[in-house]
PDB file of C-alpha atoms in Angstrom:
ATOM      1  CA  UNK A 584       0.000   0.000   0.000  1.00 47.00           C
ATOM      2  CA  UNK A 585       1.324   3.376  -0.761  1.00 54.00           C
ATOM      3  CA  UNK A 586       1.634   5.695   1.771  1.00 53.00           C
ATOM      4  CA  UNK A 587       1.732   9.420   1.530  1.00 54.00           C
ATOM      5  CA  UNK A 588       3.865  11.642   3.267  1.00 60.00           C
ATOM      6  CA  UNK A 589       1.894  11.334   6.625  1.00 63.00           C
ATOM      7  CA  UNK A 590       3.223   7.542   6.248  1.00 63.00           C
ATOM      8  CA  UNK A 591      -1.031   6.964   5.707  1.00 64.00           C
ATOM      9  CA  UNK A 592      -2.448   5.228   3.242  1.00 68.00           C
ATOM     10  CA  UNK A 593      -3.590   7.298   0.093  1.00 64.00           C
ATOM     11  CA  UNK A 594      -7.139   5.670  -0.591  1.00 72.00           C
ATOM     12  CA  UNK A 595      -8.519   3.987  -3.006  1.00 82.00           C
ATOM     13  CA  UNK A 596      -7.850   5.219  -6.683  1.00 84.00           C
ATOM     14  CA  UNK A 597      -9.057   4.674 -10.174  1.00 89.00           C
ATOM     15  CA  UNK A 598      -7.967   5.193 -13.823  1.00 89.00           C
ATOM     16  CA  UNK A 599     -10.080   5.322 -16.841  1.00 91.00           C
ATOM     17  CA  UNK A 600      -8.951   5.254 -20.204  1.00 92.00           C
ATOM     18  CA  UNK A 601     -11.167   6.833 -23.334  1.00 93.00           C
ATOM     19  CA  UNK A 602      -9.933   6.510 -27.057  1.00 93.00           C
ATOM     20  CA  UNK A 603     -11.423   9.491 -28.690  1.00 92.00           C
ATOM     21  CA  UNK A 604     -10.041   9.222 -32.358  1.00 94.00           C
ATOM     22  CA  UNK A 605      -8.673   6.928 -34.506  1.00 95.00           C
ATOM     23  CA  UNK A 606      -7.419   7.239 -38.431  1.00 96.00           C
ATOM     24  CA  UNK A 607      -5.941   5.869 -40.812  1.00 95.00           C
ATOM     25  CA  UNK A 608      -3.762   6.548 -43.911  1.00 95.00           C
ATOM     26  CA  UNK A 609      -2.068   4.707 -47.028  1.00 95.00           C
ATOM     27  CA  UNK A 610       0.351   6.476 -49.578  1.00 93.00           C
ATOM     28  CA  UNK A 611      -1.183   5.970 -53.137  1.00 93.00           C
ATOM     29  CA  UNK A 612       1.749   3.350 -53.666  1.00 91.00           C
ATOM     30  CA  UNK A 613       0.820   1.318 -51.015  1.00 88.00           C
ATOM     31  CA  UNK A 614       4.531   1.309 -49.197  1.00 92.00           C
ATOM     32  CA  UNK A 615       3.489   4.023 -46.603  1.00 95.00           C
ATOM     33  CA  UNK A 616       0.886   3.438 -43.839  1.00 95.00           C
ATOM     34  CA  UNK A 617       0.268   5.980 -41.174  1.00 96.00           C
ATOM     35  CA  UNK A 618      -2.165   5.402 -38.055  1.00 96.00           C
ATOM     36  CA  UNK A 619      -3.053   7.506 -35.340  1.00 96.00           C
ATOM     37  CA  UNK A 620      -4.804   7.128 -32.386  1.00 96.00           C
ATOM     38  CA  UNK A 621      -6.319   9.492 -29.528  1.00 95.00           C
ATOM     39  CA  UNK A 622      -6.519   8.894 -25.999  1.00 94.00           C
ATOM     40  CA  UNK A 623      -7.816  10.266 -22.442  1.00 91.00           C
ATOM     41  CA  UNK A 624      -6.939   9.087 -19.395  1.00 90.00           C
ATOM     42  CA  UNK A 625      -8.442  10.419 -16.238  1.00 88.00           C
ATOM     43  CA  UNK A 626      -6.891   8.827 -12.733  1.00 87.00           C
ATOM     44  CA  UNK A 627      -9.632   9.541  -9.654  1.00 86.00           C
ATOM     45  CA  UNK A 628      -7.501  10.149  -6.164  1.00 81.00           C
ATOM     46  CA  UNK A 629      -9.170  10.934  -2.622  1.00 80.00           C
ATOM     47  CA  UNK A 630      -9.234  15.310  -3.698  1.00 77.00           C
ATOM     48  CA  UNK A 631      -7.635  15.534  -6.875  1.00 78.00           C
ATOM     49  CA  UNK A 632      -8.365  13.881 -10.677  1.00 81.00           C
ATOM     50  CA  UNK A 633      -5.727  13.799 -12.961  1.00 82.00           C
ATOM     51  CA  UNK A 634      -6.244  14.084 -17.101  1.00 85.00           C
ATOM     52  CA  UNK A 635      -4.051  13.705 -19.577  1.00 87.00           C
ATOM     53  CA  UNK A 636      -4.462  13.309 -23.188  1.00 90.00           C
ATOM     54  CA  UNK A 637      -1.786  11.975 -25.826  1.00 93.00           C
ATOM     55  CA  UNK A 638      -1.617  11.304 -29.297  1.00 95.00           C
ATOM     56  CA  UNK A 639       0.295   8.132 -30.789  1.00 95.00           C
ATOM     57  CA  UNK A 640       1.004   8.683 -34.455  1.00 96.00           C
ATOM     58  CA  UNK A 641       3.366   5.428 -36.434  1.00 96.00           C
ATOM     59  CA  UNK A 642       4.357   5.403 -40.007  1.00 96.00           C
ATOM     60  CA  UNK A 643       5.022   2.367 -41.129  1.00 96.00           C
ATOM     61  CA  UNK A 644       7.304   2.356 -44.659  1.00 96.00           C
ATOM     62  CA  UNK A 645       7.817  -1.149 -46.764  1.00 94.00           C
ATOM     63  CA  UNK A 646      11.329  -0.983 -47.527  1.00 94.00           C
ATOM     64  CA  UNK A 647      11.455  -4.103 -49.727  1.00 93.00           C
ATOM     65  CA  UNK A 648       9.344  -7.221 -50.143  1.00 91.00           C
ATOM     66  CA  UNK A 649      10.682  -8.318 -46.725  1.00 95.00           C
ATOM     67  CA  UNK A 650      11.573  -4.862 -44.460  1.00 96.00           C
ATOM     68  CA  UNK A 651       9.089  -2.904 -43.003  1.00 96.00           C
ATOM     69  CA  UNK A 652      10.182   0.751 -41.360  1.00 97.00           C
ATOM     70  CA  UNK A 653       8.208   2.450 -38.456  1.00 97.00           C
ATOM     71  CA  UNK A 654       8.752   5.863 -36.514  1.00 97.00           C
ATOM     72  CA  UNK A 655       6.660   6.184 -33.591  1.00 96.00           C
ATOM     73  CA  UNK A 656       6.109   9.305 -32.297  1.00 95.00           C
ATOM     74  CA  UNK A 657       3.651   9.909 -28.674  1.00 95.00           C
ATOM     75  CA  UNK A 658       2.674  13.424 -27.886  1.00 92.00           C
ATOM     76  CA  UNK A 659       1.355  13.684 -24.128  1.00 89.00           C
ATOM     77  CA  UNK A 660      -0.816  17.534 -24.214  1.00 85.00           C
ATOM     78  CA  UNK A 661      -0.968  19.633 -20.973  1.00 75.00           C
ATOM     79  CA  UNK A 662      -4.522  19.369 -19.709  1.00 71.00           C
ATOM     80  CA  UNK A 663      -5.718  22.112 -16.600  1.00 66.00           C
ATOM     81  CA  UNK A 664      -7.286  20.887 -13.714  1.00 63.00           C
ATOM     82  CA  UNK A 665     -10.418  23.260 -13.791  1.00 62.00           C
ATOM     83  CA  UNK A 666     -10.370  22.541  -9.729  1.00 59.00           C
ATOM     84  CA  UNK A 667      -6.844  23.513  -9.211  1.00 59.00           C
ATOM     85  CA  UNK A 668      -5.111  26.868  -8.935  1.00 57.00           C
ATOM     86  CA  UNK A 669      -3.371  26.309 -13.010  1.00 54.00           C
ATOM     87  CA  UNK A 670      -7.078  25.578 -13.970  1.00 54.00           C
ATOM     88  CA  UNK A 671      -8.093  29.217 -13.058  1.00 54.00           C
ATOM     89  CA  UNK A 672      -5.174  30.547 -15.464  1.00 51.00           C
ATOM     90  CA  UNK A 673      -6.987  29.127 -17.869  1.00 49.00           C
TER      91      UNK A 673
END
């Protein structure tokens, strides 16, 4: 069990996970793939939530009839707790 810095336990907590967009994309040739894919994950603590969204985009490239190239890139977004002091910035 964690413990926070009180050496108490932190509670019970949850995470959720939402895909909110997926898509797809082939080069005219056939050799380049791209997919992308959307996500949300909210984590519920005793006082606080937690959000975060990313983005996962991979391009795959057929190199010849038996190599396949892929560059995965992950962007993770800033998301502002609307219940914490950054939230009111916003």
């Amino acid at each position: 069990v964690p413990l926070e810095i009180t050496r108490g336990p932190l509670g019970p907590r949850r995470s959720e996970v939402y895909i909110t967009g997926r898509d797809t994309e082939t080069d005219a040739t056939g050799k380049l793939f791209c997919a992308v894919e959307r996500s949300r994950s909210v984590t519920l603590v005793p006082g606080d939530v937690i959000v975060s969204d990313s983005e996962s985009i991979t391009e795959y490239k057929q190199i010849d009839k038996n190599t396949v190239s892929a560059v995965s890139r992950i962007a993770v977004y800033l998301t502002p707790n609307p219940n914490s002091r950054e939230g009111v910035l916003w």
